[in-house]
Amino acid sequence: METYTFAVVGGGIAGISCAETLSALCPDERVLLVTASDLVKAVTNYQKLSRTLETFDVEEKPSSSVEADCPNVQVHKSTVTSLDAVRHELRCADGRTVQYDKLCICSGGKPKVISNGNKHVIGIRDTESVKVFQQRLTAARRIVVVGNGGIATELVYEIEGCEVVWAIKDKSIASTFIDAGAAEFFLPQLNQDKPDSSGPVKRLKYMPEGHTVSKKTSDDRPHGGALGPDWASSRKMAGAGQVCHSIHVEYNVEVHHVLDGTEMTTYGYSASEPFKAPQSHVSDSWPVYVRLSNGKVYGCDFIVSATGVVPNTQPFVGDNLLSVSPDGGIEVNSCMETSATDVYAAGDVCTASWEHSKHWLQVRLWSQARQMGCFAAQSMAAAVRGEKITPDFCFELFAHVTKFFNYKVVLLGKFNAQGLDAGHELLLRVTEGKEYVKVIIQDGCMKGAILIGETDLEETFENLILNGMDLTPFKEHLLDPNIDIDDFFD
């Protein structure tokens, strides 16, 4: 049996960040990284924009590159079949058994796919599933996208040459990240031509030798690491049609049934036509149909299920006395420790169960996966050395920067007034087609903000939230475009 000081399970952003940080902090200790994929996700071009805001790219690299960059890290390509937390043992699918001193579970999440196993339904979560989607899209005239999170929003914007029916369960688009007002700001972009984005791809692409794209669309294959920021911007997503953007949104709906042509006839359903001529296919027969909760039925070439993920806790829970939260994640404390001795967890697989800072909340994003992976490594290293560690400053304020519809989007604090009582108020500044600024104020203090566009307000607002300054005397002029509040509060 092989013995390692540290073992990390998962080749996604959390797992690689954890392994790399362990290698840097403990260069003389043996680190094992267990990953199910030939490719791993590495953070590159990291930039610190402010105390809590950061940007980075995610590159796919061969797993061997981790060993090259981190000499004390050994990569083992396999899946974990069982964990014995009492004996500190990991067992892998290839029969290998490993003993560890400290373990970090970074197994990520697995997609919640509607009608799992249906050949006409594709779940989007990792690079492999995106490649399957791109192949299918080239011959598609119309698809149905189900979901309202970040992946669905980016996907709908990037698709060209194909009609898209977007089915969401909410009353506004992208509600995971933005409010209804910001959604209205974005709506004009849905059916407009995209700006020319031709130019060099900023991230290298790798493919293992002899690798071919899997045809599986079900949930029985090992999943790679989650897609990182800007995952869609450098990929060609074009269908068989001539139209650039043609998107129809169905609000407040869920998918009731996925049907084929025979079932349509059996149940006597007739398909609705969401688009006007000349793009209409009303007389066409489709490989698959979707019946929504509002009674409408739409035909399409295939369905994209982008309805979020569930923590991938198997095979770690069970007899290992790992506490699991109601959302399915492994509970961790402020040092990323689980309820099992010497077992840590980070990224999408875990649930932050400590008492949160008043300005922080957990959202399963690549930015938090990196932060959790790095901090878990710091906690593990400190434990081996017998040192104490305090919670990282990144858990003081929720801060995330991304891009939707080619606009920069910054989310700070309780950006959608999460957990605030009815006494809060909103300040808005909207310039059509240019910027959208929303600030949440409670008891005179800023609690959160949404910034869309090149506002240059993120660092100032970050400081105002953290400092808890009483803004009552300045509230009427806080968003006045004629006042440089950056200098005012300097």
Coordinates of N, CA and C in Angstrom, one line a residue, residues 98-209:
V98 N -4.6 3.4 -1.5 CA -3.7 4.5 -1.1 C -4.0 4.9 0.3
Q99 N -3.0 5.0 1.1 CA -3.2 5.5 2.5 C -2.7 7.0 2.5
Y100 N -3.4 7.8 3.2 CA -3.1 9.2 3.3 C -3.1 9.7 4.7
D101 N -2.5 10.8 4.9 CA -2.6 11.5 6.2 C -3.7 12.5 6.2
K102 N -3.8 13.3 5.1 CA -4.8 14.3 5.0 C -5.4 14.1 3.6
L103 N -6.7 14.2 3.5 CA -7.4 14.0 2.2 C -8.3 15.2 1.9
C104 N -8.3 15.7 0.7 CA -9.3 16.7 0.2 C -10.1 16.2 -0.9
I105 N -11.4 16.2 -0.7 CA -12.4 15.8 -1.7 C -12.8 17.0 -2.6
C106 N -12.4 16.9 -3.8 CA -12.8 18.0 -4.8 C -13.4 17.4 -6.0
S107 N -14.4 16.5 -5.8 CA -15.0 15.7 -6.9 C -16.1 16.5 -7.6
G108 N -16.3 17.8 -7.2 CA -17.2 18.7 -8.0 C -18.7 18.3 -8.0
G109 N -19.4 18.6 -9.0 CA -20.8 18.3 -9.1 C -21.1 17.5 -10.4
K110 N -22.2 16.9 -10.5 CA -22.7 16.2 -11.7 C -24.0 16.9 -12.1
P111 N -24.1 17.0 -13.4 CA -25.3 17.7 -14.0 C -26.6 17.0 -13.6
K112 N -27.6 17.8 -13.4 CA -29.0 17.3 -13.2 C -29.6 17.3 -14.6
V113 N -29.6 16.2 -15.2 CA -30.1 16.1 -16.6 C -31.6 15.6 -16.6
I114 N -32.4 16.4 -17.3 CA -33.8 16.0 -17.5 C -33.8 14.8 -18.5
S115 N -34.7 13.9 -18.2 CA -34.9 12.7 -19.0 C -33.5 12.0 -19.3
N116 N -32.8 11.7 -18.2 CA -31.5 11.1 -18.4 C -31.5 9.8 -19.1
G117 N -30.6 9.6 -20.0 CA -30.6 8.4 -20.9 C -31.2 8.6 -22.2
N118 N -31.9 9.7 -22.4 CA -32.6 10.0 -23.7 C -31.5 10.5 -24.7
K119 N -31.4 9.8 -25.8 CA -30.3 10.2 -26.8 C -30.5 11.6 -27.4
H120 N -31.7 12.2 -27.2 CA -31.9 13.5 -27.7 C -31.8 14.6 -26.7
V121 N -31.3 14.2 -25.5 CA -31.0 15.2 -24.4 C -29.6 15.2 -24.1
I122 N -29.0 16.4 -24.1 CA -27.5 16.5 -23.8 C -27.4 17.4 -22.5
G123 N -26.7 16.9 -21.6 CA -26.3 17.7 -20.4 C -25.0 18.4 -20.6
I124 N -24.9 19.7 -20.2 CA -23.7 20.5 -20.4 C -23.1 20.7 -19.1
R125 N -21.9 20.3 -18.9 CA -21.2 20.5 -17.6 C -19.7 20.6 -17.8
D126 N -19.1 19.7 -18.6 CA -17.6 19.7 -18.8 C -17.3 19.8 -20.3
T127 N -16.0 19.9 -20.6 CA -15.5 20.0 -22.0 C -16.0 18.9 -22.9
E128 N -16.0 17.7 -22.4 CA -16.5 16.6 -23.2 C -17.9 16.7 -23.7
S129 N -18.8 17.2 -22.7 CA -20.2 17.4 -23.1 C -20.3 18.5 -24.1
V130 N -19.5 19.5 -24.0 CA -19.6 20.7 -24.9 C -19.2 20.2 -26.3
K131 N -18.2 19.3 -26.4 CA -17.8 18.8 -27.8 C -18.9 18.0 -28.4
V132 N -19.6 17.2 -27.6 CA -20.8 16.5 -28.1 C -21.8 17.4 -28.6
F133 N -22.0 18.5 -27.8 CA -23.0 19.5 -28.2 C -22.6 20.2 -29.5
Q134 N -21.4 20.5 -29.7 CA -20.9 21.2 -30.9 C -21.1 20.3 -32.1
Q135 N -20.8 19.0 -32.0 CA -21.0 18.1 -33.1 C -22.5 18.0 -33.5
R136 N -23.4 17.9 -32.5 CA -24.8 17.8 -32.8 C -25.4 19.1 -33.4
L137 N -24.8 20.2 -33.0 CA -25.4 21.5 -33.4 C -25.2 21.8 -34.8
T138 N -24.1 21.3 -35.4 CA -23.8 21.6 -36.8 C -24.9 21.2 -37.8
A139 N -25.7 20.2 -37.4 CA -26.8 19.8 -38.3 C -28.2 20.2 -37.8
A140 N -28.2 21.0 -36.7 CA -29.5 21.4 -36.1 C -30.1 22.6 -36.7
R141 N -31.5 22.6 -36.8 CA -32.2 23.7 -37.2 C -32.8 24.5 -36.0
R142 N -33.2 23.7 -35.0 CA -33.8 24.3 -33.7 C -33.4 23.4 -32.6
I143 N -33.1 24.0 -31.4 CA -32.8 23.3 -30.2 C -33.7 23.9 -29.1
V144 N -33.9 23.2 -28.0 CA -34.5 23.7 -26.8 C -33.5 23.7 -25.7
V145 N -33.2 24.8 -25.1 CA -32.3 25.0 -24.0 C -33.1 25.1 -22.7
V146 N -32.9 24.2 -21.7 CA -33.6 24.2 -20.5 C -32.6 24.6 -19.4
G147 N -32.9 25.6 -18.6 CA -32.1 26.1 -17.6 C -31.9 27.6 -17.6
N148 N -31.5 28.2 -16.5 CA -31.4 29.6 -16.4 C -30.2 30.1 -15.6
G149 N -29.2 29.2 -15.6 CA -28.0 29.6 -14.9 C -26.9 30.2 -15.8
G150 N -25.7 30.2 -15.4 CA -24.6 30.8 -16.2 C -24.4 30.1 -17.5
I151 N -24.3 28.8 -17.5 CA -24.0 28.0 -18.7 C -25.1 28.2 -19.7
A152 N -26.4 28.1 -19.3 CA -27.5 28.3 -20.2 C -27.5 29.7 -20.8
T153 N -27.2 30.7 -20.0 CA -27.2 32.1 -20.5 C -26.1 32.3 -21.5
E154 N -24.9 31.8 -21.2 CA -23.8 32.0 -22.2 C -24.1 31.2 -23.4
L155 N -24.6 30.0 -23.3 CA -24.9 29.2 -24.4 C -25.9 29.8 -25.4
V156 N -27.0 30.3 -24.9 CA -28.0 31.0 -25.7 C -27.4 32.1 -26.5
Y157 N -26.6 32.9 -25.9 CA -26.0 34.1 -26.6 C -25.0 33.6 -27.7
E158 N -24.2 32.6 -27.4 CA -23.2 32.2 -28.4 C -23.7 31.4 -29.6
I159 N -24.9 30.8 -29.5 CA -25.3 29.9 -30.6 C -25.7 30.8 -31.8
E160 N -25.3 30.4 -33.0 CA -25.7 31.1 -34.2 C -26.2 30.0 -35.2
G161 N -26.9 30.5 -36.2 CA -27.4 29.6 -37.3 C -28.4 28.5 -36.8
C162 N -29.1 28.8 -35.7 CA -30.0 27.8 -35.2 C -31.1 28.5 -34.4
E163 N -32.3 28.1 -34.5 CA -33.4 28.7 -33.6 C -33.2 28.1 -32.3
V164 N -33.5 28.9 -31.2 CA -33.4 28.5 -29.9 C -34.6 28.8 -29.1
V165 N -35.2 27.8 -28.5 CA -36.3 28.0 -27.6 C -35.7 27.8 -26.2
W166 N -35.8 28.9 -25.4 CA -35.1 28.9 -24.1 C -36.2 28.8 -23.0
A167 N -36.3 27.6 -22.3 CA -37.3 27.4 -21.3 C -36.7 27.6 -19.9
I168 N -37.2 28.5 -19.2 CA -36.7 28.8 -17.8 C -37.8 28.8 -16.8
K169 N -37.5 28.5 -15.6 CA -38.5 28.3 -14.5 C -38.8 29.6 -13.8
D170 N -38.1 30.7 -14.2 CA -38.2 31.9 -13.5 C -38.9 33.0 -14.4
K171 N -39.2 34.1 -13.8 CA -39.9 35.2 -14.5 C -38.9 36.1 -15.3
S172 N -37.6 35.9 -15.1 CA -36.6 36.7 -15.9 C -35.4 35.8 -16.2
I173 N -34.7 36.2 -17.2 CA -33.5 35.4 -17.6 C -32.3 35.6 -16.6
A174 N -31.5 34.6 -16.6 CA -30.2 34.6 -15.8 C -30.5 35.0 -14.3
S175 N -31.6 34.6 -13.7 CA -32.0 35.0 -12.4 C -31.1 34.5 -11.3
T176 N -30.2 33.5 -11.6 CA -29.3 33.0 -10.6 C -28.3 34.1 -10.3
F177 N -28.0 35.0 -11.2 CA -27.0 36.1 -11.1 C -27.6 37.5 -11.0
I178 N -28.6 37.8 -11.7 CA -29.1 39.1 -11.8 C -30.6 39.2 -11.6
D179 N -31.0 40.5 -11.3 CA -32.4 40.7 -11.0 C -33.2 40.9 -12.2
A180 N -34.5 41.1 -12.1 CA -35.4 41.3 -13.3 C -35.1 42.6 -14.0
G181 N -34.6 43.6 -13.3 CA -34.2 44.8 -14.0 C -33.0 44.7 -14.9
A182 N -32.0 44.0 -14.4 CA -30.8 43.7 -15.2 C -31.2 42.8 -16.4
A183 N -32.1 41.9 -16.2 CA -32.6 41.0 -17.3 C -33.2 41.8 -18.4
E184 N -34.0 42.8 -18.0 CA -34.6 43.7 -19.0 C -33.5 44.4 -19.8
F185 N -32.4 44.8 -19.1 CA -31.3 45.5 -19.8 C -30.7 44.6 -20.8
F186 N -30.6 43.3 -20.5 CA -30.0 42.4 -21.5 C -30.9 41.9 -22.6
L187 N -32.2 42.0 -22.4 CA -33.1 41.4 -23.4 C -32.9 41.8 -24.8
P188 N -32.6 43.1 -25.1 CA -32.4 43.5 -26.5 C -31.2 42.8 -27.2
Q189 N -30.3 42.3 -26.4 CA -29.2 41.6 -26.9 C -29.5 40.2 -27.4
L190 N -30.6 39.6 -27.0 CA -30.9 38.2 -27.3 C -31.0 38.0 -28.8
N191 N -31.6 38.8 -29.6 CA -31.8 38.5 -31.0 C -31.0 39.5 -31.9
Q192 N -30.0 40.2 -31.3 CA -29.1 41.0 -32.1 C -27.9 40.2 -32.5
D193 N -27.3 40.7 -33.7 CA -26.1 40.0 -34.1 C -24.9 40.3 -33.1
K194 N -24.1 39.2 -32.9 CA -23.0 39.4 -32.0 C -21.9 40.2 -32.7
P195 N -21.1 41.0 -31.9 CA -20.0 41.7 -32.4 C -18.9 40.7 -32.9
D196 N -18.1 41.1 -33.9 CA -17.1 40.2 -34.5 C -16.1 39.9 -33.4
S197 N -15.9 38.6 -33.1 CA -15.0 38.2 -32.0 C -13.8 37.5 -32.6
S198 N -13.6 37.6 -33.9 CA -12.5 36.9 -34.6 C -11.2 37.4 -34.0
G199 N -10.3 36.5 -33.8 CA -9.0 36.9 -33.2 C -8.4 35.6 -32.6
P200 N -7.2 35.7 -32.1 CA -6.5 34.6 -31.5 C -7.2 34.0 -30.3
V201 N -7.3 32.7 -30.2 CA -7.8 32.1 -29.0 C -6.8 32.3 -27.8
K202 N -7.3 32.8 -26.7 CA -6.3 33.1 -25.6 C -5.9 32.0 -24.8
R203 N -6.5 30.8 -25.0 CA -6.1 29.6 -24.2 C -5.7 28.5 -25.1
L204 N -4.7 27.8 -24.7 CA -4.2 26.6 -25.5 C -5.2 25.5 -25.3
K205 N -5.3 24.6 -26.3 CA -6.2 23.5 -26.2 C -5.4 22.2 -26.3
Y206 N -5.6 21.2 -25.5 CA -4.9 20.0 -25.5 C -5.9 18.9 -25.7
M207 N -5.4 17.8 -26.3 CA -6.2 16.5 -26.4 C -5.3 15.4 -26.2
P208 N -5.6 14.4 -25.3 CA -4.8 13.3 -25.1 C -4.6 12.5 -26.4
E209 N -3.5 11.8 -26.5 CA -3.2 11.0 -27.6 C -4.2 9.9 -27.8

